[in-house]
PDB file of C-alpha atoms in Angstrom:
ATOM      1  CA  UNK S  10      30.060 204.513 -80.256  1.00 48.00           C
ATOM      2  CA  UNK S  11      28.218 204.865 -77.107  1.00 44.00           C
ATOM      3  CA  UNK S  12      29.886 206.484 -73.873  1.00 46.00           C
ATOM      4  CA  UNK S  13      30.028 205.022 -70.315  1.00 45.00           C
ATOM      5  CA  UNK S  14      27.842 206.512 -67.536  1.00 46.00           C
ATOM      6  CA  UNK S  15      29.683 209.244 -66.270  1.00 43.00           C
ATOM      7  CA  UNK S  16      29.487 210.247 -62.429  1.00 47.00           C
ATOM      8  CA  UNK S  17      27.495 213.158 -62.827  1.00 48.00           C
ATOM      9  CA  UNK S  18      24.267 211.399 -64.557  1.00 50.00           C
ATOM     10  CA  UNK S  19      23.915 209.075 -61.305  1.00 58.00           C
ATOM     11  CA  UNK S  20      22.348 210.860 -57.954  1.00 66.00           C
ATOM     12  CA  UNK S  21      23.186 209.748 -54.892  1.00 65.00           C
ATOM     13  CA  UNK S  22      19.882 208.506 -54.163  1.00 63.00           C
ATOM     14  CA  UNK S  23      20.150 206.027 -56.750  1.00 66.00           C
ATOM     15  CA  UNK S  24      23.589 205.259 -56.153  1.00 64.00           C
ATOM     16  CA  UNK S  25      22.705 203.880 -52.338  1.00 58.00           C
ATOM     17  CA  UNK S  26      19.219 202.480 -53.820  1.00 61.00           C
ATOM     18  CA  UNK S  27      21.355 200.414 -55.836  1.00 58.00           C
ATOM     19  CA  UNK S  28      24.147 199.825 -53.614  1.00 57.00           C
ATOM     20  CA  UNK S  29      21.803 198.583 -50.891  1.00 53.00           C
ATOM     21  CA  UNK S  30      19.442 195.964 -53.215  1.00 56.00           C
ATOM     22  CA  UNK S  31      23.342 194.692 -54.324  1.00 53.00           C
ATOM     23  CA  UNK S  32      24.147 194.336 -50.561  1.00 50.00           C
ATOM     24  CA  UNK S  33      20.886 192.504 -49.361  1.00 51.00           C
ATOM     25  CA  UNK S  34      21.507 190.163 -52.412  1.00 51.00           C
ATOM     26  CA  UNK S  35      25.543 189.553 -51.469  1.00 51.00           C
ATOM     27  CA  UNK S  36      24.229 188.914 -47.662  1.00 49.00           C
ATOM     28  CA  UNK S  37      21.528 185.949 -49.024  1.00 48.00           C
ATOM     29  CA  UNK S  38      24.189 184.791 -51.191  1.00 48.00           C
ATOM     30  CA  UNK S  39      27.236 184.397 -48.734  1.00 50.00           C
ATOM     31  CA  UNK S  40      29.127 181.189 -48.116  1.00 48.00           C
ATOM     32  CA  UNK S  41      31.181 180.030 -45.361  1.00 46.00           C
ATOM     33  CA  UNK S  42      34.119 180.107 -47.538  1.00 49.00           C
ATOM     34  CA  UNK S  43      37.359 180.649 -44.954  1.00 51.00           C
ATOM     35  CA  UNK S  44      40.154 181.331 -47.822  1.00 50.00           C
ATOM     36  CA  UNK S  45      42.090 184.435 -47.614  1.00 50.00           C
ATOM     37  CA  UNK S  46      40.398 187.876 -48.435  1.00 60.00           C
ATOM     38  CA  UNK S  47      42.636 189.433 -50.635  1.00 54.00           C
ATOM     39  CA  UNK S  48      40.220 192.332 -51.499  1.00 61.00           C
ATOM     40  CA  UNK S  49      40.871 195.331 -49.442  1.00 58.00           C
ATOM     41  CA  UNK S  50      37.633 196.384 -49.911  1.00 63.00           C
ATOM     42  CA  UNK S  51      35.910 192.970 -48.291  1.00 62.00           C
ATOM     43  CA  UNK S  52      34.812 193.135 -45.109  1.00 63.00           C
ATOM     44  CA  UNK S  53      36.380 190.598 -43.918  1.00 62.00           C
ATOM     45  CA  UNK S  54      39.814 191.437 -44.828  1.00 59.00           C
ATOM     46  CA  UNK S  55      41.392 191.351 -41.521  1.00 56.00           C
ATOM     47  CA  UNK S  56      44.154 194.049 -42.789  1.00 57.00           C
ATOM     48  CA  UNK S  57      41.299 196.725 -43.902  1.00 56.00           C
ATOM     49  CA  UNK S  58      38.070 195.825 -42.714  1.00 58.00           C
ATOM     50  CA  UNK S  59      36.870 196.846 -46.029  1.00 68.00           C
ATOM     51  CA  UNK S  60      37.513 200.362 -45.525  1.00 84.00           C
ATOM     52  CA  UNK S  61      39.156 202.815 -47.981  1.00 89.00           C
ATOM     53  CA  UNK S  62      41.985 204.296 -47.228  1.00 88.00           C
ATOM     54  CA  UNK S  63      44.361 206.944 -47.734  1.00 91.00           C
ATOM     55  CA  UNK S  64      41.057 209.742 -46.451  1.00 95.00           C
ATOM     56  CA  UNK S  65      41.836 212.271 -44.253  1.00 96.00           C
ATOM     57  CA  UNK S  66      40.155 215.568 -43.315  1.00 97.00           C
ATOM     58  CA  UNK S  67      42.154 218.488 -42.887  1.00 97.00           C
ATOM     59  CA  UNK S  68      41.022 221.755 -41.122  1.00 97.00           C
ATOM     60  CA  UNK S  69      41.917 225.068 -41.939  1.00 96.00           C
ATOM     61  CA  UNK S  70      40.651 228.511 -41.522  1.00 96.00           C
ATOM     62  CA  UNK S  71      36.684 228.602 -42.189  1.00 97.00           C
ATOM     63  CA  UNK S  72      37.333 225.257 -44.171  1.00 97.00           C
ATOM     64  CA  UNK S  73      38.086 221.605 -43.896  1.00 97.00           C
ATOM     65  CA  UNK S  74      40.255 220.509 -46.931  1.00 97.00           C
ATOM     66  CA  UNK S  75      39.476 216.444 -48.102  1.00 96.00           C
ATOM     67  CA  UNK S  76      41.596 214.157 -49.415  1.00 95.00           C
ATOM     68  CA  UNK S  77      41.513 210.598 -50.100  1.00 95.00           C
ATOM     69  CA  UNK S  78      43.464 208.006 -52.371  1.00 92.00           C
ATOM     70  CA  UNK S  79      41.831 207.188 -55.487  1.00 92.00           C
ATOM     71  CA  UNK S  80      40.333 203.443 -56.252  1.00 90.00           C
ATOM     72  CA  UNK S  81      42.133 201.234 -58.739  1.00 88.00           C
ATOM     73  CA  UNK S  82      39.225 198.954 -59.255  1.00 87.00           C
ATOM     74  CA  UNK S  83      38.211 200.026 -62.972  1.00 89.00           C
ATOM     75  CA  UNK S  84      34.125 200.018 -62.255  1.00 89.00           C
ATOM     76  CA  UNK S  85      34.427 202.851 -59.674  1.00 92.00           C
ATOM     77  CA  UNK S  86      31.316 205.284 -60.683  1.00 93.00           C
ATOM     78  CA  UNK S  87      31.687 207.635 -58.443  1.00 95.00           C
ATOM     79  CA  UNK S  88      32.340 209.337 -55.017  1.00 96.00           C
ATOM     80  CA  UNK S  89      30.033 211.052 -52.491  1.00 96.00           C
ATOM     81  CA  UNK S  90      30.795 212.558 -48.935  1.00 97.00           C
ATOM     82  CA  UNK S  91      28.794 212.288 -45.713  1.00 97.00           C
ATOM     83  CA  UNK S  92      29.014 215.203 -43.092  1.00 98.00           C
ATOM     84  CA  UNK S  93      27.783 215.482 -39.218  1.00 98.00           C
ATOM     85  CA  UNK S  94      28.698 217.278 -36.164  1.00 97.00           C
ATOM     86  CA  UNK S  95      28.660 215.011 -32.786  1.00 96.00           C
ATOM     87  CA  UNK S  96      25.513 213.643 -31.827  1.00 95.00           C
ATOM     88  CA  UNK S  97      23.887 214.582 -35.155  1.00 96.00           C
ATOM     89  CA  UNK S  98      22.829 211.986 -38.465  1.00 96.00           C
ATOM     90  CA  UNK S  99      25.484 211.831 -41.338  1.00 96.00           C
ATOM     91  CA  UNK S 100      24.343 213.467 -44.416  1.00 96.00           C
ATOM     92  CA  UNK S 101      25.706 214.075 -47.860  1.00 96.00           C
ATOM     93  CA  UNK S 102      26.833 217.474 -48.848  1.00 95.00           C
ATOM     94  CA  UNK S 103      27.591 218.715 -52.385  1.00 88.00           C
ATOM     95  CA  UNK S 104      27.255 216.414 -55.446  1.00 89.00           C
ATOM     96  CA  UNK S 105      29.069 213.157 -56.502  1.00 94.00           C
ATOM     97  CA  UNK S 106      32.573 213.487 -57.527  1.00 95.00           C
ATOM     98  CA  UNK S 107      34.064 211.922 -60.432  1.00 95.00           C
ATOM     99  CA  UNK S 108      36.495 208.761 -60.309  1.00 92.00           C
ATOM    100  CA  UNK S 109      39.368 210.804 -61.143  1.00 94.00           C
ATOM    101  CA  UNK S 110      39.040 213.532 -58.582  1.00 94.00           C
ATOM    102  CA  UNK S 111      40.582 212.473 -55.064  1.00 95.00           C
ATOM    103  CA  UNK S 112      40.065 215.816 -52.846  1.00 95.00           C
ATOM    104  CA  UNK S 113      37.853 218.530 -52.233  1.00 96.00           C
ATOM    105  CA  UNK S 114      37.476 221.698 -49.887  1.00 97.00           C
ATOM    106  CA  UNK S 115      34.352 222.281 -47.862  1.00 97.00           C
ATOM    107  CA  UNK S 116      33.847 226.142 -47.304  1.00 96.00           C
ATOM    108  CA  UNK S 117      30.013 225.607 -45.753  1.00 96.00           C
ATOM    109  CA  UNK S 118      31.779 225.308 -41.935  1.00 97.00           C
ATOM    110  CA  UNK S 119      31.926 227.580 -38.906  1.00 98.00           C
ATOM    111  CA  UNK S 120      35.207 227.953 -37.099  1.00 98.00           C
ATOM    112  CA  UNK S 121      35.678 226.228 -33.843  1.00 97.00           C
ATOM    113  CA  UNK S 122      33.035 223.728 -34.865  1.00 98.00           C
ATOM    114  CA  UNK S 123      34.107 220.090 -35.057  1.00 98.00           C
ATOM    115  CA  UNK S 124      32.962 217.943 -38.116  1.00 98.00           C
ATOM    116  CA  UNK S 125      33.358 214.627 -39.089  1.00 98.00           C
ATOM    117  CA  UNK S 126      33.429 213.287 -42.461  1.00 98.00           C
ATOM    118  CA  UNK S 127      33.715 209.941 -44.748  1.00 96.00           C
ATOM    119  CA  UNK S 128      33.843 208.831 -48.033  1.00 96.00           C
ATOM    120  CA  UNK S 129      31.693 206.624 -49.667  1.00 95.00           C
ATOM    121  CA  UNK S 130      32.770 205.003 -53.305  1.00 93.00           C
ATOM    122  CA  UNK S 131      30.056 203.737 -55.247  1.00 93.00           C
ATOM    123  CA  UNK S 132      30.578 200.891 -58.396  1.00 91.00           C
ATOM    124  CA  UNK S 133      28.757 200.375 -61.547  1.00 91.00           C
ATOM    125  CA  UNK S 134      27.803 196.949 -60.329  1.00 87.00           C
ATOM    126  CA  UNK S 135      25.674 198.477 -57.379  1.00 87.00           C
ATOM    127  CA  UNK S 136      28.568 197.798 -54.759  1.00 86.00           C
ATOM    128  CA  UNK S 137      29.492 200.625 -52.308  1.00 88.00           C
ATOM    129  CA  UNK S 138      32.491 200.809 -49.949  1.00 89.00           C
ATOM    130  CA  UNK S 139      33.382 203.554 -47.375  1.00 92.00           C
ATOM    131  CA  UNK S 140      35.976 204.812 -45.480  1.00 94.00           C
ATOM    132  CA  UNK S 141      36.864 205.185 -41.487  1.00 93.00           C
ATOM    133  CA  UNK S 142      35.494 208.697 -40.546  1.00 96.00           C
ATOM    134  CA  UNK S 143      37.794 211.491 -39.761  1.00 97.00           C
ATOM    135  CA  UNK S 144      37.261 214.796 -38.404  1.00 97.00           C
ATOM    136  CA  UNK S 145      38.158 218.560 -38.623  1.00 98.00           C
ATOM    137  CA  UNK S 146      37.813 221.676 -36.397  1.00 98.00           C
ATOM    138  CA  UNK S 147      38.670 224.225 -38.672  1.00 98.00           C
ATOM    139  CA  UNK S 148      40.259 227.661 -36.788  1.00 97.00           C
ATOM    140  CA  UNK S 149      42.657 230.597 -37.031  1.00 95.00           C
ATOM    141  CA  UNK S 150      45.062 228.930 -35.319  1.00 92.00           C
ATOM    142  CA  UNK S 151      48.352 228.780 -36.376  1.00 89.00           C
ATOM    143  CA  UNK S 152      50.653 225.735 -35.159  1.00 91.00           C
ATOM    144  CA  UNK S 153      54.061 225.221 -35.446  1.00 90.00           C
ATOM    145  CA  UNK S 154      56.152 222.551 -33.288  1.00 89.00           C
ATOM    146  CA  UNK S 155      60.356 221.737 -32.785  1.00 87.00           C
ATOM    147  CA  UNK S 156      61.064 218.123 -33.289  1.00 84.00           C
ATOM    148  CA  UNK S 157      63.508 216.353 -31.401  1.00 82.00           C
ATOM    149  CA  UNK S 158      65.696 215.778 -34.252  1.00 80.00           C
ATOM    150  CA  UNK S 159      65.540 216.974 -38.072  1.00 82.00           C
ATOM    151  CA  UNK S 160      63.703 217.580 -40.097  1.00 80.00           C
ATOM    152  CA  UNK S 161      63.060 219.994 -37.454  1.00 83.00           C
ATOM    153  CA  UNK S 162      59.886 222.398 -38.083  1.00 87.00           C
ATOM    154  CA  UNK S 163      56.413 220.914 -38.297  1.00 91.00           C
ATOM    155  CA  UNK S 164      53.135 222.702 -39.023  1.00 91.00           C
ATOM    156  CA  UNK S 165      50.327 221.721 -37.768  1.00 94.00           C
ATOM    157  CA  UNK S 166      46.489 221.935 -38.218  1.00 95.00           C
ATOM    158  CA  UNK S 167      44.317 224.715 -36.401  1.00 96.00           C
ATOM    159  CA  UNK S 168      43.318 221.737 -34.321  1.00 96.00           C
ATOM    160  CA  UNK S 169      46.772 219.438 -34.544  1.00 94.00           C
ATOM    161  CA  UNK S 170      45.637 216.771 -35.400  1.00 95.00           C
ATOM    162  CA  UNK S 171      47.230 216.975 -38.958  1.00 95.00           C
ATOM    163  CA  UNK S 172      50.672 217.732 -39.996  1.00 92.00           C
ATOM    164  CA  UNK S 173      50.334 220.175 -42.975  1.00 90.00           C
ATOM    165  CA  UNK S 174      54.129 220.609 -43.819  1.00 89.00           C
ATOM    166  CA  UNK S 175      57.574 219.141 -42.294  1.00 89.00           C
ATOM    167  CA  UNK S 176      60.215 221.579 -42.934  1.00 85.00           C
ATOM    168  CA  UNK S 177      63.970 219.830 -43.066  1.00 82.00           C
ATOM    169  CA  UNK S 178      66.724 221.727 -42.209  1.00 83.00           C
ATOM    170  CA  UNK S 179      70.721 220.660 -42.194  1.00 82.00           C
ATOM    171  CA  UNK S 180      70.249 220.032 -38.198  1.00 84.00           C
ATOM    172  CA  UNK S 181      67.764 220.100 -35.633  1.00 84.00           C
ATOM    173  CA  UNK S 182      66.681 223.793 -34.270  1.00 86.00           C
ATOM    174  CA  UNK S 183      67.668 224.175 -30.898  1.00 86.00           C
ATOM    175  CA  UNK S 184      65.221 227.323 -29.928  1.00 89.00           C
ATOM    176  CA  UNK S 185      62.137 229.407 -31.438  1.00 89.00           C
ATOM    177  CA  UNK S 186      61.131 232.824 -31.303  1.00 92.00           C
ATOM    178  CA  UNK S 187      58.066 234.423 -32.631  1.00 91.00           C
ATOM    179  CA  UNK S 188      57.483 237.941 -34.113  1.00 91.00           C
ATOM    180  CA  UNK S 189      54.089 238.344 -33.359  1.00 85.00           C
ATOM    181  CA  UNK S 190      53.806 241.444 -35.461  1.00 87.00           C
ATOM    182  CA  UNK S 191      55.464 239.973 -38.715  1.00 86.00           C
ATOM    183  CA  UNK S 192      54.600 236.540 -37.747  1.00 86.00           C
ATOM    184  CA  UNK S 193      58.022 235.186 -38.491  1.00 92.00           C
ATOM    185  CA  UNK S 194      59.728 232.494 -37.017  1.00 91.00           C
ATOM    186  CA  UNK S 195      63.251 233.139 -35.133  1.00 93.00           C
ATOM    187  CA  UNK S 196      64.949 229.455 -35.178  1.00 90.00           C
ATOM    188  CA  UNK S 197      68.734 228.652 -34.131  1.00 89.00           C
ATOM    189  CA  UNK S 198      71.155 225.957 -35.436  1.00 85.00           C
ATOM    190  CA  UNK S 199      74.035 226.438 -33.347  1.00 85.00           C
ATOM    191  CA  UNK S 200      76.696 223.991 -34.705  1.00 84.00           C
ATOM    192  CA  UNK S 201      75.934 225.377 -38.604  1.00 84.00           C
ATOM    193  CA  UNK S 202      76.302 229.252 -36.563  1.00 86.00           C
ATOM    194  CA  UNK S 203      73.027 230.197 -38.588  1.00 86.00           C
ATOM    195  CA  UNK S 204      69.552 231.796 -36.979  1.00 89.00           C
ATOM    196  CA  UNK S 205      67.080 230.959 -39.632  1.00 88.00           C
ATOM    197  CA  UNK S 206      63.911 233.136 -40.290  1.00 91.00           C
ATOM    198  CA  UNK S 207      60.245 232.081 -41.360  1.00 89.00           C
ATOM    199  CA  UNK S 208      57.277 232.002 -41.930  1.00 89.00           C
ATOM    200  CA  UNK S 209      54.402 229.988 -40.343  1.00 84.00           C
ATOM    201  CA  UNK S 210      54.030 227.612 -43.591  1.00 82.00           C
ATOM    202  CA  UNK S 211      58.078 227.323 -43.537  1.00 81.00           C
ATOM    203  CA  UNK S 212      59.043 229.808 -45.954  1.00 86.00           C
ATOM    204  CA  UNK S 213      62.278 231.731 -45.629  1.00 88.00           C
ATOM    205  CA  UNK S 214      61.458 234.742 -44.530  1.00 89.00           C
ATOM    206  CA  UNK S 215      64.594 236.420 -45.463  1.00 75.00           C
ATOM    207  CA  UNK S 216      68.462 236.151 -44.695  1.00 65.00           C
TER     208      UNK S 216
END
């Protein structure tokens, strides 16, 4: 019984070899063909633009954690990542990652630097898709922010451009205090009489 190629047997140089001989044959073979692109993946899909979706790099302190939404398309080989700072040429960083994985963290980043990432999904056939870049300037930072209404508490990423938790509550909190030296949140709900404590990630931090 012989086993499939698994994601860790193809390098990524051979995996964009491939990919690109696959796309200079599908651009000599292209019709005019005007019917509906139902393939999120195609280019031409005016609701995609043959992007993936569902990735999204969050930063954190003296990291940047990934995420993305796995591929349903059954000859998905593998996934690979591209880093760069502004004004400098993507890259890949680490190794390919399985189909079935759909996150990472990356550790090898400096604190107030910003990165930008994508995702790049390679097929057994030689295809490759990619995703819109996103990017990350991972900090100490600590954000938290009142809604308007409930849920009420929000975190938010060193650099907010990520919401990394929405904390409901009964009603909205009408004021915030912080103890800097327990970093605990003061929060009041005046109709429910309560004054609510906790923590940054929205934790109670005790009655």
């Amino acid at each position: 019984m012989s086993e499939d190629p698994t994601p860790s047997s193809l390098s990524i140089a051979d995996l964009c070899r491939t990919a690109l001989a696959a796309l200079i044959a599908a651009a000599l073979l292209a019709g005019c063909s005007e019917r509906a692109r139902l393939n999120p993946l195609d280019p031409k899909n005016g609701d995609t633009g043959g992007l993936i979706a569902g990735f999204a790099a969050l930063a954190g302190d003296r990291q940047v954690e990934i995420r993305w939404t796995r591929l349903t398309q059954p000859d998905v080989a593998a996934y690979a990542l591209l880093r760069w700072r502004p004004g400098e040429t993507p890259g890949y960083i680490g190794e390919t990652y399985g189909k079935t994985i759909a996150g990472t963290v990356d550790s090898a980043v400096t604190n107030d630097e910003t990165y930008i990432y994508r995702l790049v999904a390679f097929f057994l056939s030689g295809d490759s898709a990619v995703s819109a870049p996103d990017s990350a300037t991972p900090g100490t930072r600590k954000i938290v922010a009142l809604s308007a209404g409930v849920p009420g508490l929000i975190g938010l990423t060193p650099d907010a451009r990520d919401i990394l938790y929405v904390q409901p509550s009964q009603e909205a909190f009408e004021d915030m205090e912080l103890d800097r030296t327990r970093s605990v949140l003061w929060l009041t709900m005046p109709e429910a009489g309560l004054i609510p404590r906790k923590y940054f990630d929205g934790r109670p931090a005790g009655p």
